[in-house]
mmCIF file of C-alpha atoms in Angstrom:
data_model
loop_
_atom_site.group_PDB
_atom_site.id
_atom_site.type_symbol
_atom_site.label_atom_id
_atom_site.label_comp_id
_atom_site.label_asym_id
_atom_site.label_seq_id
_atom_site.Cartn_x
_atom_site.Cartn_y
_atom_site.Cartn_z
ATOM 1 C CA MET A 582 30.135 -17.835 -37.400
ATOM 2 C CA ARG A 583 33.061 -16.164 -35.664
ATOM 3 C CA ALA A 584 31.203 -12.859 -35.819
ATOM 4 C CA GLY A 585 28.194 -14.577 -34.252
ATOM 5 C CA TRP A 586 30.347 -15.897 -31.412
ATOM 6 C CA ALA A 587 31.879 -12.467 -30.974
ATOM 7 C CA PHE A 588 28.459 -10.856 -30.653
ATOM 8 C CA ALA A 589 27.368 -13.617 -28.288
ATOM 9 C CA ALA A 590 30.446 -13.054 -26.122
ATOM 10 C CA LEU A 591 29.825 -9.312 -26.143
ATOM 11 C CA GLY A 592 26.195 -9.878 -25.161
ATOM 12 C CA ALA A 593 27.217 -12.201 -22.331
ATOM 13 C CA ALA A 594 29.742 -9.646 -21.076
ATOM 14 C CA ALA A 595 27.129 -6.894 -21.190
ATOM 15 C CA ALA A 596 24.609 -9.077 -19.371
ATOM 16 C CA ALA A 597 27.181 -9.907 -16.713
ATOM 17 C CA SER A 598 28.043 -6.231 -16.355
ATOM 18 C CA PHE A 599 24.401 -5.188 -16.044
ATOM 19 C CA GLY A 600 23.737 -8.078 -13.675
ATOM 20 C CA GLY A 601 26.646 -6.978 -11.531
ATOM 21 C CA LEU A 602 25.308 -3.424 -11.388
ATOM 22 C CA GLY A 603 21.888 -4.727 -10.358
ATOM 23 C CA PHE A 604 23.530 -6.787 -7.608
ATOM 24 C CA VAL A 605 25.416 -3.746 -6.303
ATOM 25 C CA ILE A 606 22.273 -1.575 -6.276
ATOM 26 C CA ALA A 607 20.289 -4.285 -4.465
ATOM 27 C CA GLN A 608 23.059 -4.695 -1.903
ATOM 28 C CA ARG A 609 23.365 -0.989 -1.239
ATOM 29 C CA LEU A 610 19.605 -0.556 -0.990
ATOM 30 C CA THR A 611 19.218 -3.287 1.617
ATOM 31 C CA ALA A 612 22.538 -2.779 3.407
ATOM 32 C CA PRO A 613 22.663 -2.804 7.207
ATOM 33 C CA PRO A 614 22.691 0.682 8.752
ATOM 34 C CA SER A 615 26.020 2.447 8.477
ATOM 35 C CA GLY A 616 27.394 5.658 9.869
ATOM 36 C CA ARG A 617 26.265 9.031 8.585
ATOM 37 C CA ARG A 618 28.416 11.127 6.283
ATOM 38 C CA PHE A 619 29.667 14.172 8.125
ATOM 39 C CA ASP A 620 30.351 16.186 5.009
ATOM 40 C CA LEU A 621 29.403 19.667 6.230
ATOM 41 C CA VAL A 622 31.972 21.861 7.988
ATOM 42 C CA VAL A 623 31.093 24.597 10.465
ATOM 43 C CA ARG A 624 33.250 27.419 9.134
ATOM 44 C CA GLU A 625 32.801 29.823 12.027
ATOM 45 C CA VAL A 626 30.700 30.434 15.144
ATOM 46 C CA GLU A 627 29.528 33.948 15.947
ATOM 47 C CA SER A 628 28.479 34.485 19.554
ATOM 48 C CA THR A 629 26.985 37.480 21.338
ATOM 49 C CA ALA A 630 25.321 37.808 24.733
ATOM 50 C CA ASP A 631 21.953 36.679 23.426
ATOM 51 C CA ARG A 632 22.640 34.899 20.148
ATOM 52 C CA GLU A 633 24.807 32.211 18.572
ATOM 53 C CA GLN A 634 25.123 31.690 14.834
ATOM 54 C CA ALA A 635 26.895 29.010 12.848
ATOM 55 C CA VAL A 636 28.475 29.887 9.500
ATOM 56 C CA PHE A 637 28.494 27.454 6.573
ATOM 57 C CA ASP A 638 29.413 27.316 2.919
ATOM 58 C CA ARG A 639 26.572 28.529 0.743
ATOM 59 C CA MET A 640 24.952 25.458 -0.820
ATOM 60 C CA PRO A 641 21.430 24.139 -1.521
ATOM 61 C CA GLN A 642 21.218 22.371 1.854
ATOM 62 C CA THR A 643 22.376 25.241 4.034
ATOM 63 C CA THR A 644 20.160 27.766 2.216
ATOM 64 C CA SER A 645 17.030 25.591 2.323
ATOM 65 C CA PRO A 646 14.078 27.510 3.774
ATOM 66 C CA GLY A 647 12.769 26.113 7.041
ATOM 67 C CA ARG A 648 14.084 24.575 10.263
ATOM 68 C CA TYR A 649 16.821 21.942 10.225
ATOM 69 C CA SER A 650 19.442 20.436 12.469
ATOM 70 C CA LEU A 651 23.090 19.522 12.536
ATOM 71 C CA LEU A 652 24.035 16.034 13.662
ATOM 72 C CA LEU A 653 27.575 16.225 14.991
ATOM 73 C CA GLU A 654 30.137 13.434 15.021
ATOM 74 C CA ASP A 655 29.887 12.984 18.795
ATOM 75 C CA GLY A 656 26.123 12.370 18.581
ATOM 76 C CA ARG A 657 24.921 15.835 19.583
ATOM 77 C CA LEU A 658 22.048 17.435 17.706
ATOM 78 C CA VAL A 659 22.009 21.201 17.168
ATOM 79 C CA ARG A 660 18.804 22.871 15.966
ATOM 80 C CA LEU A 661 18.991 25.747 13.504
ATOM 81 C CA GLY A 662 16.481 28.517 12.913
ATOM 82 C CA GLU A 663 14.813 29.607 9.709
ATOM 83 C CA GLU A 664 16.560 32.941 9.240
ATOM 84 C CA ILE A 665 19.433 32.930 6.749
ATOM 85 C CA GLU A 666 21.989 35.749 6.758
ATOM 86 C CA ASP A 667 24.578 36.433 4.090
ATOM 87 C CA ARG A 668 28.243 36.385 4.984
ATOM 88 C CA GLY A 669 29.619 37.349 1.604
ATOM 89 C CA PRO A 670 29.191 35.493 -1.691
ATOM 90 C CA GLN A 671 30.360 32.096 -0.401
ATOM 91 C CA LEU A 672 29.046 31.884 3.165
ATOM 92 C CA ILE A 673 25.768 32.075 5.094
ATOM 93 C CA ALA A 674 24.882 32.071 8.785
ATOM 94 C CA ARG A 675 21.989 30.435 10.657
ATOM 95 C CA GLU A 676 21.047 30.884 14.299
ATOM 96 C CA VAL A 677 21.505 28.046 16.777
ATOM 97 C CA VAL A 678 18.114 27.806 18.494
ATOM 98 C CA GLY A 679 18.473 24.608 20.527
ATOM 99 C CA ARG A 680 20.494 21.516 21.390
ATOM 100 C CA SER A 681 19.697 17.943 22.351
ATOM 101 C CA VAL A 682 22.317 18.111 25.125
ATOM 102 C CA PRO A 683 24.291 21.024 26.587
ATOM 103 C CA GLY A 684 27.369 22.106 24.713
ATOM 104 C CA GLY A 685 28.192 24.528 21.954
ATOM 105 C CA VAL A 686 29.174 23.984 18.365
ATOM 106 C CA SER A 687 32.715 24.900 17.379
ATOM 107 C CA ALA A 688 34.357 26.165 14.225
ATOM 108 C CA GLY A 689 35.885 23.322 12.249
ATOM 109 C CA GLU A 690 33.449 20.681 13.490
ATOM 110 C CA ARG A 691 32.088 18.306 10.893
ATOM 111 C CA ALA A 692 28.353 17.708 10.781
ATOM 112 C CA SER A 693 25.542 16.110 8.850
ATOM 113 C CA TRP A 694 22.601 18.267 7.725
ATOM 114 C CA SER A 695 19.324 16.696 8.794
ATOM 115 C CA GLY A 696 15.567 17.070 8.988
ATOM 116 C CA ILE A 697 15.549 15.119 12.264
ATOM 117 C CA TYR A 698 14.756 18.034 14.549
ATOM 118 C CA PHE A 699 14.534 16.319 17.945
ATOM 119 C CA GLY A 700 17.044 13.856 19.365
ATOM 120 C CA ASP A 701 14.697 12.133 21.801
ATOM 121 C CA PRO A 702 11.231 12.641 23.342
ATOM 122 C CA SER A 703 12.398 15.024 26.076
ATOM 123 C CA ASP A 704 14.076 17.134 23.393
ATOM 124 C CA ALA A 705 10.622 17.450 21.784
ATOM 125 C CA GLY A 706 8.958 18.347 25.068
ATOM 126 C CA LEU A 707 7.440 14.883 25.505
ATOM 127 C CA GLU A 708 7.475 12.489 28.462
ATOM 128 C CA ALA A 709 8.202 8.914 27.399
ATOM 129 C CA THR A 710 8.596 5.508 28.965
ATOM 130 C CA ASP A 711 11.107 3.098 27.468
ATOM 131 C CA VAL A 712 9.422 -0.226 26.686
ATOM 132 C CA ARG A 713 10.431 -3.349 24.800
ATOM 133 C CA VAL A 714 8.081 -4.914 22.271
ATOM 134 C CA PRO A 715 8.344 -8.703 21.837
ATOM 135 C CA THR A 716 8.855 -9.607 18.168
ATOM 136 C CA ALA A 717 9.843 -12.758 16.314
ATOM 137 C CA ALA A 718 13.298 -11.218 15.825
ATOM 138 C CA GLY A 719 13.724 -10.333 19.505
ATOM 139 C CA PRO A 720 12.776 -7.457 21.814
ATOM 140 C CA ALA A 721 12.395 -4.150 19.975
ATOM 141 C CA PRO A 722 12.819 -0.939 22.010
ATOM 142 C CA ALA A 723 10.046 1.633 21.732
ATOM 143 C CA TRP A 724 8.948 4.878 23.343
ATOM 144 C CA LEU A 725 5.507 4.896 24.968
ATOM 145 C CA ILE A 726 4.080 8.407 25.265
ATOM 146 C CA ASP A 727 0.774 9.163 26.962
ATOM 147 C CA ALA A 728 -0.787 12.465 26.044
ATOM 148 C CA THR A 729 -2.149 13.567 29.416
ATOM 149 C CA GLY A 730 -1.106 10.795 31.751
ATOM 150 C CA LEU A 731 -4.351 9.040 30.900
ATOM 151 C CA ARG A 732 -4.027 6.263 28.360
ATOM 152 C CA SER A 733 -6.179 6.696 25.255
ATOM 153 C CA SER A 734 -8.038 3.823 23.604
ATOM 154 C CA THR A 735 -6.769 5.121 20.257
ATOM 155 C CA TRP A 736 -3.022 4.724 19.800
ATOM 156 C CA ALA A 737 -0.768 6.292 17.221
ATOM 157 C CA ILE A 738 1.947 3.941 15.950
ATOM 158 C CA HIS A 739 4.883 5.914 14.549
ATOM 159 C CA ILE A 740 6.967 4.084 11.930
ATOM 160 C CA HIS A 741 10.277 5.525 10.749
ATOM 161 C CA GLY A 742 11.858 5.044 7.350
ATOM 162 C CA LEU A 743 14.828 3.201 5.904
ATOM 163 C CA GLY A 744 18.119 4.511 7.280
ATOM 164 C CA SER A 745 16.415 6.922 9.666
ATOM 165 C CA PRO A 746 16.181 6.575 13.455
ATOM 166 C CA ARG A 747 12.866 6.545 15.301
ATOM 167 C CA ALA A 748 13.640 10.075 16.558
ATOM 168 C CA GLY A 749 12.733 11.356 13.094
ATOM 169 C CA THR A 750 9.061 10.583 13.777
ATOM 170 C CA LEU A 751 8.904 12.855 16.841
ATOM 171 C CA ARG A 752 7.836 15.687 14.556
ATOM 172 C CA GLY A 753 4.545 13.821 14.156
ATOM 173 C CA VAL A 754 4.368 12.550 17.734
ATOM 174 C CA GLN A 755 3.944 16.120 18.954
ATOM 175 C CA VAL A 756 0.725 16.485 16.953
ATOM 176 C CA ALA A 757 -0.609 13.093 18.034
ATOM 177 C CA THR A 758 0.029 14.036 21.661
ATOM 178 C CA GLU A 759 -1.766 17.362 21.275
ATOM 179 C CA LEU A 760 -4.778 15.438 19.910
ATOM 180 C CA GLY A 761 -4.850 13.248 23.003
ATOM 181 C CA LEU A 762 -3.533 10.044 21.442
ATOM 182 C CA THR A 763 -1.240 7.588 23.168
ATOM 183 C CA SER A 764 1.830 7.101 20.970
ATOM 184 C CA LEU A 765 4.110 4.124 20.493
ATOM 185 C CA VAL A 766 7.298 5.054 18.628
ATOM 186 C CA VAL A 767 8.595 1.745 17.324
ATOM 187 C CA THR A 768 11.794 0.193 16.085
ATOM 188 C CA TYR A 769 12.046 -2.909 13.912
ATOM 189 C CA ARG A 770 14.596 -5.509 12.943
ATOM 190 C CA ASN A 771 17.854 -4.379 11.360
ATOM 191 C CA ASP A 772 17.175 -0.652 11.670
ATOM 192 C CA GLY A 773 20.172 -0.013 13.918
ATOM 193 C CA GLU A 774 18.075 0.265 17.087
ATOM 194 C CA GLY A 775 15.858 -2.812 16.937
ATOM 195 C CA PRO A 776 16.939 -6.472 17.051
ATOM 196 C CA ARG A 777 19.367 -7.808 14.470
ATOM 197 C CA ALA A 778 18.131 -10.673 12.320
ATOM 198 C CA GLY A 779 19.992 -12.759 9.732
ATOM 199 C CA THR A 780 22.543 -10.749 7.785
ATOM 200 C CA GLY A 781 21.214 -7.475 9.148
ATOM 201 C CA ARG A 782 19.748 -6.409 5.806
ATOM 202 C CA SER A 783 16.519 -4.516 5.273
ATOM 203 C CA THR A 784 13.690 -6.275 3.450
ATOM 204 C CA LEU A 785 12.184 -2.900 2.466
ATOM 205 C CA GLY A 786 9.159 -3.367 4.698
ATOM 206 C CA ARG A 787 8.344 -7.030 4.092
ATOM 207 C CA THR A 788 9.490 -8.485 7.424
ATOM 208 C CA GLU A 789 9.660 -5.128 9.196
ATOM 209 C CA ALA A 790 5.868 -4.994 8.898
ATOM 210 C CA ASP A 791 5.699 -8.097 11.121
ATOM 211 C CA ASP A 792 7.519 -6.201 13.866
ATOM 212 C CA VAL A 793 5.079 -3.294 13.585
ATOM 213 C CA ARG A 794 2.203 -5.791 13.832
ATOM 214 C CA SER A 795 3.857 -7.070 17.021
ATOM 215 C CA ALA A 796 3.921 -3.491 18.311
ATOM 216 C CA MET A 797 0.195 -3.229 17.609
ATOM 217 C CA ALA A 798 -0.367 -6.484 19.511
ATOM 218 C CA TYR A 799 1.601 -5.008 22.425
ATOM 219 C CA ALA A 800 -0.610 -1.929 22.271
ATOM 220 C CA ARG A 801 -3.793 -4.026 22.311
ATOM 221 C CA ASN A 802 -2.525 -5.804 25.410
ATOM 222 C CA HIS A 803 -2.144 -2.389 27.045
ATOM 223 C CA GLY A 804 -5.539 -0.951 26.217
ATOM 224 C CA ALA A 805 -5.486 0.049 22.558
ATOM 225 C CA GLU A 806 -8.695 -0.503 20.619
ATOM 226 C CA ARG A 807 -8.046 1.585 17.508
ATOM 227 C CA PHE A 808 -4.954 2.776 15.668
ATOM 228 C CA VAL A 809 -3.675 5.677 13.613
ATOM 229 C CA LEU A 810 -0.523 4.712 11.715
ATOM 230 C CA PHE A 811 2.001 7.503 11.136
ATOM 231 C CA GLY A 812 4.474 6.362 8.457
ATOM 232 C CA TRP A 813 7.543 8.188 7.182
ATOM 233 C CA SER A 814 9.108 7.138 3.838
ATOM 234 C CA MET A 815 9.436 3.323 4.006
ATOM 235 C CA GLY A 816 7.341 3.536 7.157
ATOM 236 C CA GLY A 817 4.536 4.719 4.891
ATOM 237 C CA ALA A 818 4.886 1.584 2.765
ATOM 238 C CA ILE A 819 4.721 -0.508 5.941
ATOM 239 C CA ALA A 820 1.618 1.357 7.121
ATOM 240 C CA LEU A 821 -0.145 0.821 3.784
ATOM 241 C CA ARG A 822 0.740 -2.874 3.862
ATOM 242 C CA ILE A 823 -0.648 -3.342 7.372
ATOM 243 C CA ALA A 824 -3.774 -1.301 6.693
ATOM 244 C CA SER A 825 -4.552 -3.434 3.627
ATOM 245 C CA ASP A 826 -4.512 -6.637 5.690
ATOM 246 C CA PRO A 827 -8.045 -7.859 6.443
ATOM 247 C CA GLU A 828 -6.865 -8.785 9.943
ATOM 248 C CA SER A 829 -5.649 -5.257 10.703
ATOM 249 C CA ASN A 830 -7.702 -2.721 8.811
ATOM 250 C CA SER A 831 -10.773 -3.179 10.998
ATOM 251 C CA ASP A 832 -9.065 -1.340 13.878
ATOM 252 C CA VAL A 833 -6.852 1.028 11.832
ATOM 253 C CA THR A 834 -8.908 4.189 11.507
ATOM 254 C CA ALA A 835 -6.504 6.487 9.642
ATOM 255 C CA LEU A 836 -3.070 6.792 8.041
ATOM 256 C CA VAL A 837 -0.833 9.860 8.194
ATOM 257 C CA LEU A 838 1.979 9.375 5.682
ATOM 258 C CA ASP A 839 4.903 11.718 5.130
ATOM 259 C CA SER A 840 6.874 11.170 1.909
ATOM 260 C CA PRO A 841 5.665 7.559 1.667
ATOM 261 C CA VAL A 842 7.138 4.976 -0.654
ATOM 262 C CA VAL A 843 4.082 3.994 -2.702
ATOM 263 C CA ASP A 844 6.029 2.127 -5.410
ATOM 264 C CA TRP A 845 9.490 0.689 -4.774
ATOM 265 C CA VAL A 846 10.363 0.410 -8.464
ATOM 266 C CA SER A 847 10.002 4.147 -9.100
ATOM 267 C CA THR A 848 11.687 4.886 -5.768
ATOM 268 C CA ILE A 849 14.726 2.772 -6.653
ATOM 269 C CA ARG A 850 14.984 4.523 -10.015
ATOM 270 C CA ALA A 851 14.799 7.941 -8.340
ATOM 271 C CA ASN A 852 17.523 7.012 -5.880
ATOM 272 C CA CYS A 853 19.747 5.823 -8.705
ATOM 273 C CA VAL A 854 19.410 9.261 -10.294
ATOM 274 C CA ARG A 855 20.064 10.844 -6.908
ATOM 275 C CA SER A 856 23.307 8.836 -6.737
ATOM 276 C CA GLY A 857 24.447 9.823 -10.216
ATOM 277 C CA LEU A 858 23.316 6.686 -12.080
ATOM 278 C CA PRO A 859 20.808 6.582 -14.934
ATOM 279 C CA GLY A 860 17.277 5.888 -13.762
ATOM 280 C CA TRP A 861 16.977 2.728 -15.837
ATOM 281 C CA ALA A 862 19.751 1.159 -13.758
ATOM 282 C CA GLY A 863 17.208 0.721 -10.976
ATOM 283 C CA THR A 864 15.337 -1.919 -12.963
ATOM 284 C CA LEU A 865 18.486 -4.070 -12.905
ATOM 285 C CA ALA A 866 18.102 -4.506 -9.157
ATOM 286 C CA ARG A 867 14.634 -6.008 -9.367
ATOM 287 C CA PRO A 868 15.611 -9.633 -10.138
ATOM 288 C CA TRP A 869 18.026 -9.548 -7.193
ATOM 289 C CA LEU A 870 15.144 -8.578 -4.909
ATOM 290 C CA ASP A 871 12.368 -10.699 -6.403
ATOM 291 C CA ARG A 872 13.940 -14.022 -7.454
ATOM 292 C CA PRO A 873 14.774 -16.530 -4.674
ATOM 293 C CA PRO A 874 18.275 -17.635 -5.776
ATOM 294 C CA LEU A 875 19.402 -14.066 -6.485
ATOM 295 C CA ALA A 876 17.830 -12.667 -3.299
ATOM 296 C CA ARG A 877 19.782 -15.211 -1.265
ATOM 297 C CA LEU A 878 23.011 -14.098 -2.950
ATOM 298 C CA VAL A 879 22.246 -10.520 -1.892
ATOM 299 C CA GLY A 880 21.887 -11.785 1.683
ATOM 300 C CA LEU A 881 18.117 -11.531 2.016
ATOM 301 C CA PRO A 882 16.153 -14.173 3.946
ATOM 302 C CA ASN A 883 13.565 -14.333 1.159
ATOM 303 C CA VAL A 884 12.322 -12.404 -1.842
ATOM 304 C CA ILE A 885 10.862 -8.975 -1.189
ATOM 305 C CA GLY A 886 8.145 -9.026 -3.828
ATOM 306 C CA LEU A 887 8.256 -5.419 -4.997
ATOM 307 C CA SER A 888 4.842 -5.693 -6.665
ATOM 308 C CA HIS A 889 3.276 -6.081 -3.211
ATOM 309 C CA PHE A 890 4.423 -2.519 -2.471
ATOM 310 C CA ASP A 891 3.069 -0.987 -5.686
ATOM 311 C CA TRP A 892 0.164 0.925 -4.176
ATOM 312 C CA VAL A 893 -0.531 2.773 -7.397
ATOM 313 C CA ALA A 894 -1.407 -0.583 -8.982
ATOM 314 C CA ARG A 895 -3.082 -1.807 -5.766
ATOM 315 C CA ALA A 896 -5.010 1.403 -5.118
ATOM 316 C CA ALA A 897 -8.351 -0.413 -5.134
ATOM 317 C CA GLU A 898 -7.216 -2.454 -2.104
ATOM 318 C CA ILE A 899 -6.776 0.576 0.142
ATOM 319 C CA ARG A 900 -9.593 0.654 2.693
ATOM 320 C CA VAL A 901 -8.377 3.189 5.261
ATOM 321 C CA PRO A 902 -8.504 6.980 4.813
ATOM 322 C CA ALA A 903 -5.058 8.497 4.404
ATOM 323 C CA LEU A 904 -3.508 11.934 4.544
ATOM 324 C CA ILE A 905 -0.318 12.104 2.485
ATOM 325 C CA LEU A 906 2.108 14.974 3.024
ATOM 326 C CA HIS A 907 4.594 15.004 0.175
ATOM 327 C CA GLY A 908 7.176 17.303 -1.350
ATOM 328 C CA THR A 909 7.041 18.234 -5.012
ATOM 329 C CA LEU A 910 10.858 18.297 -4.945
ATOM 330 C CA ASP A 911 11.167 14.811 -3.427
ATOM 331 C CA SER A 912 14.241 13.255 -5.015
ATOM 332 C CA SER A 913 13.836 9.881 -3.292
ATOM 333 C CA SER A 914 10.139 8.965 -3.309
ATOM 334 C CA PRO A 915 8.780 10.489 -6.532
ATOM 335 C CA PHE A 916 5.909 12.927 -6.173
ATOM 336 C CA ASP A 917 4.453 11.704 -9.461
ATOM 337 C CA ALA A 918 3.720 8.260 -8.007
ATOM 338 C CA VAL A 919 1.909 9.773 -5.033
ATOM 339 C CA ALA A 920 -0.080 12.084 -7.299
ATOM 340 C CA ARG A 921 -1.163 9.092 -9.413
ATOM 341 C CA LEU A 922 -2.218 7.205 -6.299
ATOM 342 C CA ARG A 923 -4.248 10.204 -5.126
ATOM 343 C CA GLY A 924 -5.854 10.367 -8.572
ATOM 344 C CA ARG A 925 -6.959 6.736 -8.299
ATOM 345 C CA ARG A 926 -8.417 7.034 -4.791
ATOM 346 C CA PRO A 927 -9.668 10.599 -4.285
ATOM 347 C CA ASP A 928 -12.443 9.147 -2.106
ATOM 348 C CA LEU A 929 -9.968 8.044 0.592
ATOM 349 C CA ILE A 930 -6.708 9.903 0.036
ATOM 350 C CA GLU A 931 -6.045 13.571 0.705
ATOM 351 C CA LEU A 932 -2.768 15.046 -0.532
ATOM 352 C CA GLU A 933 -1.044 18.031 1.064
ATOM 353 C CA THR A 934 1.896 19.262 -1.008
ATOM 354 C CA PHE A 935 5.024 21.137 0.012
ATOM 355 C CA GLU A 936 7.871 22.524 -2.078
ATOM 356 C CA ALA A 937 10.284 20.298 -0.177
ATOM 357 C CA ASP A 938 12.625 17.330 -0.569
ATOM 358 C CA HIS A 939 12.221 13.901 0.991
ATOM 359 C CA THR A 940 10.742 13.947 4.550
ATOM 360 C CA MET A 941 11.467 17.673 4.814
ATOM 361 C CA ASN A 942 7.844 18.853 4.662
ATOM 362 C CA TRP A 943 7.574 19.537 8.388
ATOM 363 C CA ASN A 944 10.917 21.315 8.313
ATOM 364 C CA LEU A 945 9.841 23.630 5.508
ATOM 365 C CA ASP A 946 6.651 24.732 7.248
ATOM 366 C CA PRO A 947 6.037 23.152 10.672
ATOM 367 C CA ASN A 948 2.911 25.194 11.374
ATOM 368 C CA ARG A 949 1.192 24.237 8.121
ATOM 369 C CA TRP A 950 2.229 20.582 8.552
ATOM 370 C CA ARG A 951 0.816 20.457 12.077
ATOM 371 C CA LEU A 952 -2.380 22.261 11.096
ATOM 372 C CA ALA A 953 -2.951 19.970 8.103
ATOM 373 C CA VAL A 954 -2.519 16.849 10.241
ATOM 374 C CA SER A 955 -4.608 18.012 13.187
ATOM 375 C CA THR A 956 -7.425 19.370 10.991
ATOM 376 C CA TRP A 957 -7.663 16.186 8.946
ATOM 377 C CA LEU A 958 -7.153 13.737 11.796
ATOM 378 C CA SER A 959 -9.342 15.270 14.517
ATOM 379 C CA PRO A 960 -12.683 14.047 13.149
ATOM 380 C CA ARG A 961 -11.270 10.554 12.534
ATOM 381 C CA ILE A 962 -10.202 9.688 16.081
#
């Protein structure tokens, strides 16, 4: 009997421990936006009359092929070129090819490596008007960008991902503008730019989708008749959710999704691995996101309902053609889930693959990304 009680106590302790880990994962996943980690140091700056190069420690990020940027602690964005030059066994150099605002980068500055290549519309060569979209959570700022000064009847709605600013979508806005579409680059509740609601936590697309629907209503009131939804990461999950709604999919003509979350369960597992935890730990978070009493303890206004975002299981409900651009090295939104979704709906989904990490497909090969999007989208608008 005592042994039985001992095992029971051990089991209860283990359950409490696992439950606590699930709570922590759920809290971190839905946490309000926090500051970036500036964990990269500019070791040296080499300047000549016609060229400036920044020197970094040799590491997977700094030697990644493609175009990237540095986000500096004071908010400046510095764009880096593709060419990588050796500076001995421990260091590399990359050319500084542009800045969001005037000012050089200095040796010793701390920075964050990023795929966000443009700081604002003007930085991307685009003319934008600042507008505010009425939502149930409050006014949400957005950028309204007309392609040629003439408003199109087809609007592109650009939806950023979890923990990323709306500026990250400007890589796709350039293509939409070249195709003659009017673009609305949206924010949503609790993303750090949009209105704050409740505890400030993300609901992983559940309530954020309502704010994007409000943006579409704003667009209709200003001349939009049809929509193309551009979704990045969690923005892809939001786009799929909206396009599956009977009320919305009649005027959504196409989806362009970069690194979309097509199954939150597999995405949470992948991010656990990315953070140094075992993948199975991700399943411990599910009750804290899907059961009302536990979700309230996390600080959520309601349950998220992760099964509603399992588009592999819900593939038959997709009614809108979609182009998915996804990296085979994606460590956040698993490529395998996207490949399975493509396998279930080859009639509607086209998949363009890149040997890139999460949302870095454009950065790896901007020309191929732009060509793939414009070629696929042109006949659908």
